[in-house]
Amino acid sequence: MKKRIVIALGGNALGNTPEEQMEAVRVTALSIVDLLEEGYEIAIAHGNGPQVGMIHLAFEAAHASEAQTPAMPFPECGAMSQGYIGYHLQNAIINEMRKRDIHQDVVTVVTEVQVDPQDPAFLEPTKPIGSFCSKADAEQLTALKGYVMKEDAGRGYRRVVPSPKPVRIVGIGAIESILASGHVVIAGGGGGIPVIAEGPTRQLKGVAAVIDKDFTSAKLAEELCADAFLILTAVDQVAIHFGKSDEKWLDHLTLEEARAYINAGEFAKGSMLPKVEAAMAYAASGPGRRALITSLQKAKEALSGHTGTWISE
Amino acid sequence: MKKRIVIALGGNALGNTPEEQMEAVRVTALSIVDLLEEGYEIAIAHGNGPQVGMIHLAFEAAHASEAQTPAMPFPECGAMSQGYIGYHLQNAIINEMRKRDIHQDVVTVVTEVQVDPQDPAFLEPTKPIGSFCSKADAEQLTALKGYVMKEDAGRGYRRVVPSPKPVRIVGIGAIESILASGHVVIAGGGGGIPVIAEGPTRQLKGVAAVIDKDFTSAKLAEELCADAFLILTAVDQVAIHFGKSDEKWLDHLTLEEARAYINAGEFAKGSMLPKVEAAMAYAASGPGRRALITSLQKAKEALSGHTGTWISE
């Protein structure tokens, strides 16, 4: 039996413009195909912050311009970002595989992810999206469209949306079948298109929200019963006392240790904290489940136990 | 064994704005789920003309505006349109299935489609994309970016791109595995993201082109060994002497008859002609292969032989 891994790719694995992204995914593909050569079954999830921001901004600007293209809701912008990033990422992996004479398919699945409308995140939107505006414009947007607008670091007002936790990956059976047939799958891009289930027949409906891609990746790993869940980021290991004289890089963290470090404020919010929390969520989801935080470049080495930070029960 | 069908959805199955599209796919989903209830395995392809046009235009306008978002190449716009349309279409089908208590997955696969750089279409680009401009601007775009610009019906100049034939669906193994596992798959949206294979390792590279969605759908049906290939359009059957007093609706067309009618100019270019040609391509691809041209609403009836136009050898 092949070992199955789910990989969460960080923002550094992608780029901002189409040209940057195409170059970034080329480098990312080298490490991914190294893992394929080790014999792993691979599912990949990735962020979309800068990309969905760009798409959303382009549609805002074009809607207000002479072009008058339609206003584009946020979930639809997320769906577009999955197509855009998925195309580049799958193409780069396919091309690297071809260089090494490996013949499996790599496909991107447009993924909806169910969230709970009762998630407390809906009461307190925190994720800024779209462009800055004046206080007057912000008040008008709230009145007209019901947007929650927040002042952002003196730069003006911006729309904020909730960041709920993922509950269920829609389409997981199809994603599973791709993996089980020996192909690589890219799914849950940008944390997935957030949907809620409404009414007696649980009708799925897109909502303006951003699901953290690390949590969605953890959920994907959980639902795919992965042998390991890898969160790839800019550093090789997780550190405590980060940037201080007594900085210490960690080989392993139990859930208990991780919780204690979180309570001590060791991990930066919006940076290492969600990664450690997502790794913990996966490790806590079943017996023997292990998560690994490391860099893209060290992923292969870390899987053989030579670096990275493993998180387990 | 379940019968497998590949469906090509026409532009009338989608809409122009996000709101229109969401409503259009809701209606489309009714007929699709009717076919699911008949026990068919279903793969769906669809057009993206208005949608990729809108996305391309939005990025052109936003790039030229204060927002200064990056210029977006045409293949990337196509990838975005697959995410955008796929999300709406899969969501609508899932929701209709839930109303009828059917539990299969429906996923969209971001699909690259290989074309031949030697395809004669590359010598004579015909598909207009993007917005109109003056002769002077057109000449500058040709000089700066190598675009082929053509005068369009007195409305100014527009970029034209080639419309090559599909050679191969990239990722067909993964698409097959989704179907074989009992799920519905949406693939080859907008005719697919056109790529050419370059160099000794056949590196796939996106090209600015538009592959006719009916031909891509036929190729998909061929590679998936479908039991039937359905082209769904605005009319229930193909007609000869269309719109004339001796108009005749056809129940069946052999390849020979179809060729004769094409030579007699019976089918409108850019409308029924590519559909008949795509149906013929599928029927000619192997023994016993049959294609069906009918409307979305009559698809179920037509599959049981009560309406539609069947094309076979």
XYZ file of C-alpha atoms in Angstrom:
626
model
C 0.000 0.000 0.000
C 1.245 3.438 -0.953
C 1.480 5.987 1.832
C -0.907 8.860 1.356
C 0.028 12.435 2.187
C -1.903 15.692 2.090
C 0.180 18.813 1.511
C -0.816 22.357 2.446
C 1.171 24.770 0.273
C 1.903 28.204 1.690
C 1.777 31.520 -0.110
C 5.508 31.354 -0.865
C 4.754 28.432 -3.184
C 2.784 30.750 -5.466
C 3.358 34.315 -6.699
C 1.439 37.520 -7.284
C 1.281 38.105 -11.020
C 0.602 35.308 -13.551
C 4.289 35.396 -14.571
C 5.516 35.191 -10.958
C 3.092 32.402 -10.219
C 4.184 30.381 -13.226
C 7.803 30.607 -12.064
C 6.944 29.900 -8.403
C 4.947 26.762 -9.196
C 7.826 25.500 -11.364
C 10.050 25.506 -8.272
C 7.253 24.069 -6.105
C 6.771 21.237 -8.586
C 10.381 20.060 -8.092
C 9.718 19.215 -4.439
C 6.281 17.747 -5.118
C 7.651 15.401 -7.779
C 10.521 14.418 -5.442
C 7.795 13.162 -3.082
C 5.984 11.398 -5.916
C 9.231 9.592 -6.726
C 9.329 8.421 -3.106
C 6.058 6.640 -3.865
C 3.577 8.786 -1.990
C -0.042 9.299 -3.020
C -0.422 13.079 -2.979
C -3.289 15.501 -2.478
C -2.398 19.189 -2.489
C -4.231 22.161 -1.022
C -3.004 25.732 -1.276
C -3.690 29.320 -0.213
C -5.139 32.006 -2.473
C -4.861 35.252 -0.492
C -3.055 37.468 -3.018
C -4.729 35.784 -6.000
C -8.338 36.051 -4.879
C -7.541 39.595 -3.735
C -6.343 40.438 -7.242
C -9.365 38.826 -8.913
C -11.789 40.545 -6.558
C -10.067 43.899 -7.075
C -10.061 43.483 -10.864
C -13.815 42.835 -10.889
C -14.467 45.753 -8.534
C -12.425 48.088 -10.744
C -13.904 46.784 -14.001
C -17.455 47.026 -12.646
C -16.844 50.695 -11.781
C -15.126 51.364 -15.137
C -16.497 51.924 -18.618
C -16.335 48.167 -19.170
C -19.178 47.746 -16.640
C -18.643 44.027 -16.242
C -20.973 42.529 -13.623
C -20.162 42.751 -9.916
C -18.595 39.446 -8.907
C -19.544 37.901 -5.549
C -16.676 36.765 -3.336
C -17.335 32.980 -3.481
C -17.261 33.196 -7.316
C -13.919 35.041 -7.134
C -12.652 32.164 -4.973
C -13.847 29.651 -7.575
C -11.967 31.581 -10.256
C -8.818 31.586 -8.127
C -9.027 27.780 -7.852
C -9.139 27.518 -11.657
C -6.324 30.010 -12.109
C -3.929 28.611 -9.487
C -4.904 25.007 -10.147
C -4.115 25.343 -13.845
C -0.619 26.705 -13.167
C 0.125 24.264 -10.377
C -1.102 21.129 -12.188
C 0.666 22.218 -15.363
C 3.971 22.706 -13.543
C 3.715 19.327 -11.796
C 2.777 17.555 -15.036
C 5.756 19.148 -16.800
C 8.210 18.200 -14.037
C 6.832 14.632 -14.073
C 7.317 14.476 -17.834
C 10.958 15.499 -17.413
C 11.399 12.500 -15.109
C 9.316 10.157 -17.269
C 6.551 9.736 -14.679
C 3.086 9.253 -16.111
C 0.275 9.949 -13.712
C -2.413 12.563 -14.088
C -2.555 15.732 -12.018
C -5.943 17.420 -11.839
C -7.499 20.269 -9.925
C -10.947 19.808 -8.431
C -13.081 22.930 -7.930
C -13.900 22.437 -4.260
C -16.742 23.719 -2.118
C -16.234 23.419 1.632
C -19.154 23.385 4.011
C -19.068 25.699 7.007
C -21.484 26.036 9.922
C -23.669 29.174 9.835
C -23.616 28.967 13.651
C -19.813 29.202 13.660
C -18.963 32.065 16.046
C -16.753 33.525 13.300
C -19.939 34.767 11.585
C -20.562 37.046 14.557
C -17.184 38.688 14.229
C -15.840 39.005 10.680
C -12.066 39.450 10.700
C -10.671 38.788 7.201
C -10.221 41.989 5.172
C -11.022 41.666 1.459
C -11.256 44.170 -1.391
C -9.970 47.704 -1.629
C -9.848 50.578 0.858
C -12.522 53.273 0.928
C -13.586 56.363 2.883
C -15.771 56.264 5.983
C -18.708 57.699 3.998
C -18.383 55.053 1.268
C -18.036 52.362 3.923
C -21.285 53.463 5.557
C -23.028 53.417 2.197
C -21.800 49.881 1.453
C -23.083 48.734 4.826
C -26.468 50.321 4.173
C -26.769 49.093 0.567
C -25.191 45.672 0.669
C -24.966 44.783 4.335
C -21.162 44.610 4.222
C -19.281 44.732 7.509
C -16.654 47.468 7.091
C -13.703 47.991 9.428
C -11.084 50.674 9.741
C -7.740 49.159 8.767
C -4.541 50.578 10.303
C -5.252 54.178 9.315
C -5.407 53.279 5.621
C -9.177 53.615 5.364
C -12.110 51.240 5.552
C -12.218 47.736 4.156
C -14.814 45.031 3.961
C -14.232 42.195 6.404
C -15.680 38.692 6.087
C -15.836 35.855 8.628
C -13.284 33.084 8.772
C -15.275 30.014 9.861
C -13.841 26.539 10.388
C -14.335 23.904 7.659
C -16.938 21.269 8.532
C -16.932 19.032 5.454
C -15.185 18.849 2.082
C -17.907 18.675 -0.596
C -16.973 16.120 -3.255
C -14.598 14.121 -1.070
C -15.675 10.822 -2.670
C -14.600 12.049 -6.094
C -11.333 13.405 -4.688
C -10.703 10.038 -3.013
C -11.332 8.178 -6.277
C -8.720 10.259 -8.111
C -6.089 9.511 -5.453
C -7.017 5.845 -5.210
C -6.584 5.528 -8.985
C -2.977 6.661 -8.726
C -3.312 10.298 -9.725
C -2.361 13.546 -8.003
C -5.183 15.828 -6.949
C -5.240 19.531 -6.120
C -8.289 20.375 -3.994
C -9.588 22.850 -1.442
C -7.648 25.730 -3.006
C -7.769 28.917 -0.951
C -9.459 26.975 1.843
C -12.303 26.066 -0.527
C -15.388 27.935 -1.707
C -17.338 28.379 1.549
C -20.907 27.099 1.450
C -23.609 26.628 4.065
C -26.357 23.983 3.964
C -29.861 25.450 4.137
C -33.306 23.967 4.703
C -34.570 20.396 4.978
C -32.773 19.244 1.803
C -29.512 20.905 2.874
C -29.180 23.130 -0.173
C -25.609 24.366 -0.521
C -25.209 28.112 -0.901
C -22.016 30.148 -1.237
C -21.239 32.666 1.480
C -18.759 35.533 1.561
C -16.126 34.129 3.916
C -12.533 32.934 3.912
C -11.744 29.513 5.333
C -8.160 29.250 6.541
C -6.345 27.017 4.039
C -4.420 25.207 6.775
C -7.645 24.122 8.476
C -9.192 23.054 5.188
C -6.050 21.077 4.390
C -6.259 19.392 7.808
C -9.904 18.504 7.138
C -8.938 17.142 3.720
C -6.212 15.001 5.341
C -8.723 13.796 7.921
C -11.401 12.870 5.367
C -8.838 11.198 3.087
C -7.363 9.253 6.056
C -3.878 10.473 5.105
C -0.849 8.766 6.596
C 0.668 12.188 7.153
C -0.411 15.792 6.841
C 2.289 18.218 5.730
C 2.085 21.951 6.202
C 4.780 23.504 4.051
C 5.916 26.981 4.965
C 8.967 29.274 4.822
C 10.869 27.629 7.713
C 12.203 24.075 8.183
C 10.902 23.706 11.726
C 8.675 25.309 14.325
C 10.565 27.313 16.946
C 9.840 28.550 20.441
C 11.355 31.817 21.643
C 11.453 32.599 17.916
C 13.995 35.313 17.034
C 15.351 35.470 20.604
C 18.741 34.395 21.966
C 17.272 31.198 23.409
C 15.431 30.323 20.192
C 14.816 26.560 20.027
C 13.801 24.551 16.962
C 11.461 21.674 17.725
C 11.647 18.128 16.308
C 8.424 17.040 17.891
C 5.421 18.472 19.687
C 2.757 16.562 21.555
C -0.730 18.054 21.573
C -0.232 18.910 25.227
C 3.074 20.693 24.605
C 1.606 22.542 21.640
C -1.323 23.732 23.744
C 1.014 24.991 26.452
C 3.160 26.901 23.951
C 0.057 28.433 22.377
C -1.125 29.570 25.812
C 2.315 31.080 26.404
C 1.875 33.089 23.177
C 4.789 31.376 21.419
C 3.279 31.283 17.916
C 2.448 34.381 15.871
C -1.212 34.953 15.042
C -1.932 34.778 11.309
C 1.428 33.083 10.752
C 2.681 30.030 12.710
C -0.321 29.825 15.059
C -2.930 28.645 12.497
C -0.410 26.127 11.143
C 0.228 24.635 14.573
C -3.513 24.636 15.289
C -4.313 22.935 11.973
C -1.588 20.341 12.610
C -3.083 19.736 16.063
C -6.590 19.399 14.608
C -5.356 16.654 12.319
C -3.309 14.892 15.007
C -6.330 14.958 17.326
C -8.704 13.585 14.648
C -7.771 9.926 15.069
C -5.295 7.508 16.621
C -1.800 7.491 15.129
C -2.358 10.618 13.050
C 0.717 12.758 12.588
C 1.218 16.207 11.123
C 4.474 17.723 9.934
C 5.401 21.376 9.638
C 8.444 22.051 7.469
C 9.622 23.861 4.351
C 8.864 22.805 0.803
C 12.560 22.201 0.157
C 12.964 19.957 3.211
C 9.698 18.009 2.837
C 11.338 14.802 1.606
C 14.046 14.886 4.289
C 11.478 15.701 6.973
C 9.246 12.781 5.977
C 12.226 10.477 6.604
C 12.560 12.034 10.042
C 15.625 14.201 9.498
C 14.108 17.638 10.024
C 10.735 19.361 10.377
C 8.471 19.476 13.406
C 6.168 16.509 13.895
C 2.957 17.030 15.839
C 1.156 14.014 17.278
C -0.915 12.953 20.236
C -23.039 -1.972 -16.329
C -24.261 1.599 -16.274
C -24.484 3.365 -19.610
C -22.073 6.264 -19.857
C -22.985 9.523 -21.558
C -21.034 12.693 -22.266
C -23.095 15.863 -22.483
C -22.083 19.076 -24.266
C -24.041 21.964 -22.767
C -24.761 24.939 -24.995
C -24.605 28.602 -24.089
C -28.340 28.643 -23.313
C -27.612 26.390 -20.334
C -25.601 29.178 -18.698
C -26.146 32.943 -18.366
C -24.213 36.189 -18.613
C -24.053 37.673 -15.133
C -23.389 35.588 -11.990
C -27.071 35.947 -11.024
C -28.308 34.872 -14.467
C -25.896 31.970 -14.497
C -27.010 30.757 -11.092
C -30.627 30.712 -12.273
C -29.783 29.118 -15.643
C -27.793 26.260 -14.086
C -30.670 25.592 -11.684
C -32.905 24.854 -14.684
C -30.125 22.910 -16.416
C -29.675 20.782 -13.316
C -33.283 19.534 -13.509
C -32.627 17.801 -16.845
C -29.203 16.538 -15.799
C -30.582 14.938 -12.640
C -33.460 13.413 -14.668
C -30.759 11.587 -16.643
C -28.950 10.581 -13.444
C -32.213 9.044 -12.227
C -32.333 7.017 -15.453
C -29.076 5.453 -14.260
C -26.567 7.049 -16.606
C -22.953 7.779 -15.735
C -22.535 11.418 -16.708
C -19.657 13.624 -17.800
C -20.509 17.204 -18.705
C -18.659 19.717 -20.851
C -19.871 23.245 -21.506
C -19.143 26.439 -23.405
C -17.679 29.606 -21.887
C -17.937 32.252 -24.615
C -19.727 35.038 -22.717
C -18.053 34.135 -19.409
C -14.439 34.096 -20.559
C -15.235 37.256 -22.538
C -16.409 38.947 -19.351
C -13.396 37.775 -17.335
C -10.968 38.845 -20.054
C -12.671 42.230 -20.375
C -12.667 42.770 -16.596
C -8.920 42.117 -16.411
C -8.262 44.366 -19.416
C -10.276 47.193 -17.847
C -8.807 46.720 -14.369
C -5.249 46.602 -15.742
C -5.839 49.942 -17.492
C -7.546 51.430 -14.415
C -6.153 52.826 -11.168
C -6.365 49.323 -9.706
C -3.515 48.267 -12.045
C -4.082 44.574 -11.523
C -1.766 42.448 -13.694
C -2.572 41.756 -17.333
C -4.170 38.310 -17.487
C -3.232 35.982 -20.370
C -6.102 34.355 -22.233
C -5.481 30.717 -21.149
C -5.539 31.884 -17.497
C -8.876 33.640 -18.126
C -10.155 30.332 -19.497
C -8.980 28.524 -16.357
C -10.842 31.086 -14.236
C -13.997 30.566 -16.304
C -13.822 26.820 -15.630
C -13.701 27.501 -11.877
C -16.497 30.054 -12.053
C -18.904 28.071 -14.256
C -17.943 24.725 -12.717
C -18.732 25.980 -9.231
C -22.228 27.149 -10.222
C -22.996 24.092 -12.313
C -21.780 21.504 -9.792
C -23.538 23.355 -6.982
C -26.843 23.407 -8.870
C -26.624 19.699 -9.723
C -25.698 18.782 -6.143
C -28.665 20.775 -4.844
C -31.121 19.190 -7.285
C -29.769 15.738 -6.348
C -30.257 16.523 -2.679
C -33.896 17.426 -3.338
C -34.348 13.951 -4.822
C -32.298 12.213 -2.140
C -29.522 11.142 -4.548
C -26.068 11.009 -3.035
C -23.253 11.089 -5.537
C -20.542 13.685 -5.818
C -20.372 16.233 -8.611
C -16.971 17.795 -9.202
C -15.401 20.064 -11.757
C -11.957 19.226 -13.084
C -9.801 22.104 -14.348
C -8.985 20.712 -17.775
C -6.148 21.407 -20.173
C -6.662 20.194 -23.727
C -3.741 19.560 -26.018
C -3.805 21.046 -29.505
C -1.406 20.629 -32.403
C 0.813 23.678 -33.092
C 0.751 22.538 -36.749
C -3.059 22.782 -36.807
C -3.884 24.972 -39.826
C -6.079 27.095 -37.523
C -2.875 28.697 -36.167
C -2.235 30.165 -39.619
C -5.612 31.866 -39.717
C -6.957 33.069 -36.364
C -10.725 33.492 -36.496
C -12.136 33.735 -32.951
C -12.564 37.347 -31.772
C -11.749 37.949 -28.086
C -11.504 41.072 -25.937
C -12.761 44.562 -26.588
C -12.874 46.735 -29.692
C -10.205 49.320 -30.438
C -9.138 51.820 -33.109
C -6.949 50.943 -36.078
C -4.005 52.824 -34.512
C -4.328 50.924 -31.211
C -4.700 47.673 -33.118
C -1.454 48.318 -34.984
C 0.317 49.102 -31.723
C -0.923 45.863 -30.116
C 0.341 43.909 -33.114
C 3.731 45.604 -32.887
C 4.042 45.296 -29.083
C 2.432 41.945 -28.320
C 2.196 40.207 -31.664
C -1.599 40.080 -31.501
C -3.473 39.389 -34.714
C -6.093 42.148 -34.983
C -9.057 42.086 -37.360
C -11.677 44.620 -38.333
C -15.022 43.408 -37.006
C -18.212 44.405 -38.839
C -17.483 48.137 -38.765
C -17.323 48.182 -34.959
C -13.544 48.582 -34.813
C -10.635 46.192 -34.410
C -10.537 43.147 -32.201
C -7.942 40.565 -31.361
C -8.553 37.207 -33.007
C -7.119 33.892 -31.828
C -6.979 30.525 -33.586
C -9.553 27.793 -33.046
C -7.570 24.551 -33.334
C -9.040 21.057 -32.971
C -8.561 19.181 -29.677
C -5.967 16.387 -29.873
C -5.994 14.989 -26.342
C -7.737 15.665 -23.018
C -5.023 16.138 -20.383
C -5.959 14.321 -17.161
C -8.342 11.862 -18.795
C -7.293 9.050 -16.416
C -8.364 11.096 -13.409
C -11.622 12.096 -15.118
C -12.277 8.415 -15.896
C -11.662 7.424 -12.261
C -14.255 9.921 -11.013
C -16.886 8.548 -13.404
C -15.989 4.940 -12.719
C -16.426 5.563 -8.984
C -20.025 6.634 -9.535
C -19.660 10.398 -9.481
C -20.589 13.112 -11.959
C -17.748 15.037 -13.532
C -17.660 18.423 -15.257
C -14.606 18.688 -17.524
C -13.285 20.449 -20.605
C -15.193 23.648 -19.801
C -15.074 26.219 -22.588
C -13.411 23.635 -24.803
C -10.559 23.326 -22.291
C -7.464 25.406 -21.619
C -5.519 25.014 -24.883
C -1.948 23.770 -24.460
C 0.730 22.645 -26.890
C 3.458 20.080 -26.115
C 6.976 21.432 -26.654
C 10.409 19.823 -26.816
C 11.640 16.284 -26.209
C 9.836 15.975 -22.844
C 6.584 17.339 -24.313
C 6.283 20.268 -21.898
C 2.715 21.570 -21.872
C 2.360 25.294 -22.451
C -0.811 27.388 -22.609
C -1.591 29.152 -25.875
C -4.057 31.927 -26.677
C -6.692 30.000 -28.594
C -10.294 28.860 -28.306
C -11.115 25.207 -28.822
C -14.703 24.671 -29.932
C -16.520 23.149 -26.972
C -18.473 20.723 -29.158
C -15.247 19.235 -30.542
C -13.705 19.005 -27.076
C -16.851 17.310 -25.822
C -16.671 14.827 -28.714
C -13.022 14.116 -27.843
C -14.002 13.641 -24.195
C -16.739 11.186 -25.228
C -14.250 9.367 -27.434
C -11.567 9.076 -24.725
C -14.130 8.032 -22.108
C -15.631 5.440 -24.500
C -19.089 6.874 -23.890
C -22.146 4.873 -24.917
C -23.639 8.059 -26.307
C -22.522 11.622 -26.901
C -25.218 14.277 -26.423
C -24.999 17.774 -27.822
C -27.660 19.837 -26.110
C -28.776 22.982 -27.860
C -31.811 25.266 -28.296
C -33.727 22.959 -30.681
C -35.072 19.416 -30.259
C -33.788 18.172 -33.607
C -31.557 19.074 -36.517
C -33.429 20.375 -39.550
C -32.716 20.706 -43.235
C -34.200 23.575 -45.223
C -34.297 25.250 -41.820
C -36.781 28.125 -41.628
C -38.158 27.400 -45.117
C -41.557 26.056 -46.163
C -40.099 22.579 -46.772
C -38.261 22.513 -43.428
C -37.683 18.913 -42.334
C -36.684 17.703 -38.882
C -34.371 14.716 -38.898
C -34.579 11.635 -36.662
C -31.382 10.146 -37.929
C -28.374 11.089 -40.011
C -25.712 8.746 -41.344
C -22.213 10.166 -41.735
C -22.725 10.082 -45.478
C -26.016 11.986 -45.323
C -24.521 14.510 -42.922
C -21.583 15.118 -45.253
C -23.920 15.674 -48.183
C -26.049 18.173 -46.240
C -22.926 20.016 -45.104
C -21.746 20.268 -48.715
C -25.180 21.605 -49.651
C -24.721 24.352 -47.015
C -27.628 23.136 -44.901
C -26.120 23.926 -41.485
C -25.266 27.424 -40.264
C -21.597 28.151 -39.595
C -20.886 28.896 -35.924
C -24.265 27.412 -34.973
C -25.531 23.979 -36.120
C -22.533 23.197 -38.347
C -19.931 22.669 -35.547
C -22.471 20.574 -33.630
C -23.122 18.276 -36.583
C -19.370 18.079 -37.276
C -18.590 17.250 -33.632
C -21.326 14.607 -33.608
C -19.842 13.149 -36.815
C -16.336 13.164 -35.314
C -17.595 11.068 -32.417
C -19.661 8.714 -34.592
C -16.642 8.172 -36.831
C -14.268 7.490 -33.900
C -15.236 3.848 -33.409
C -17.728 1.151 -34.329
C -21.206 1.527 -32.883
C -20.651 5.058 -31.649
C -23.717 7.279 -31.719
C -24.162 10.982 -31.150
C -27.407 12.772 -30.374
C -28.308 16.393 -30.994
C -31.341 17.609 -29.066
C -32.492 20.135 -26.494
C -31.745 19.999 -22.784
C -35.445 19.568 -22.021
C -35.871 16.653 -24.406
C -32.623 14.848 -23.559
C -34.285 12.055 -21.583
C -36.979 11.489 -24.199
C -34.443 11.609 -27.013
C -32.211 9.004 -25.309
C -35.202 6.643 -25.347
C -35.532 7.292 -29.078
C -38.584 9.558 -29.080
C -37.037 12.741 -30.438
C -33.652 14.302 -31.209
C -31.386 13.646 -34.168
C -29.119 10.621 -33.905
C -25.908 10.624 -35.922
C -24.131 7.331 -36.568
C -22.071 5.570 -39.173
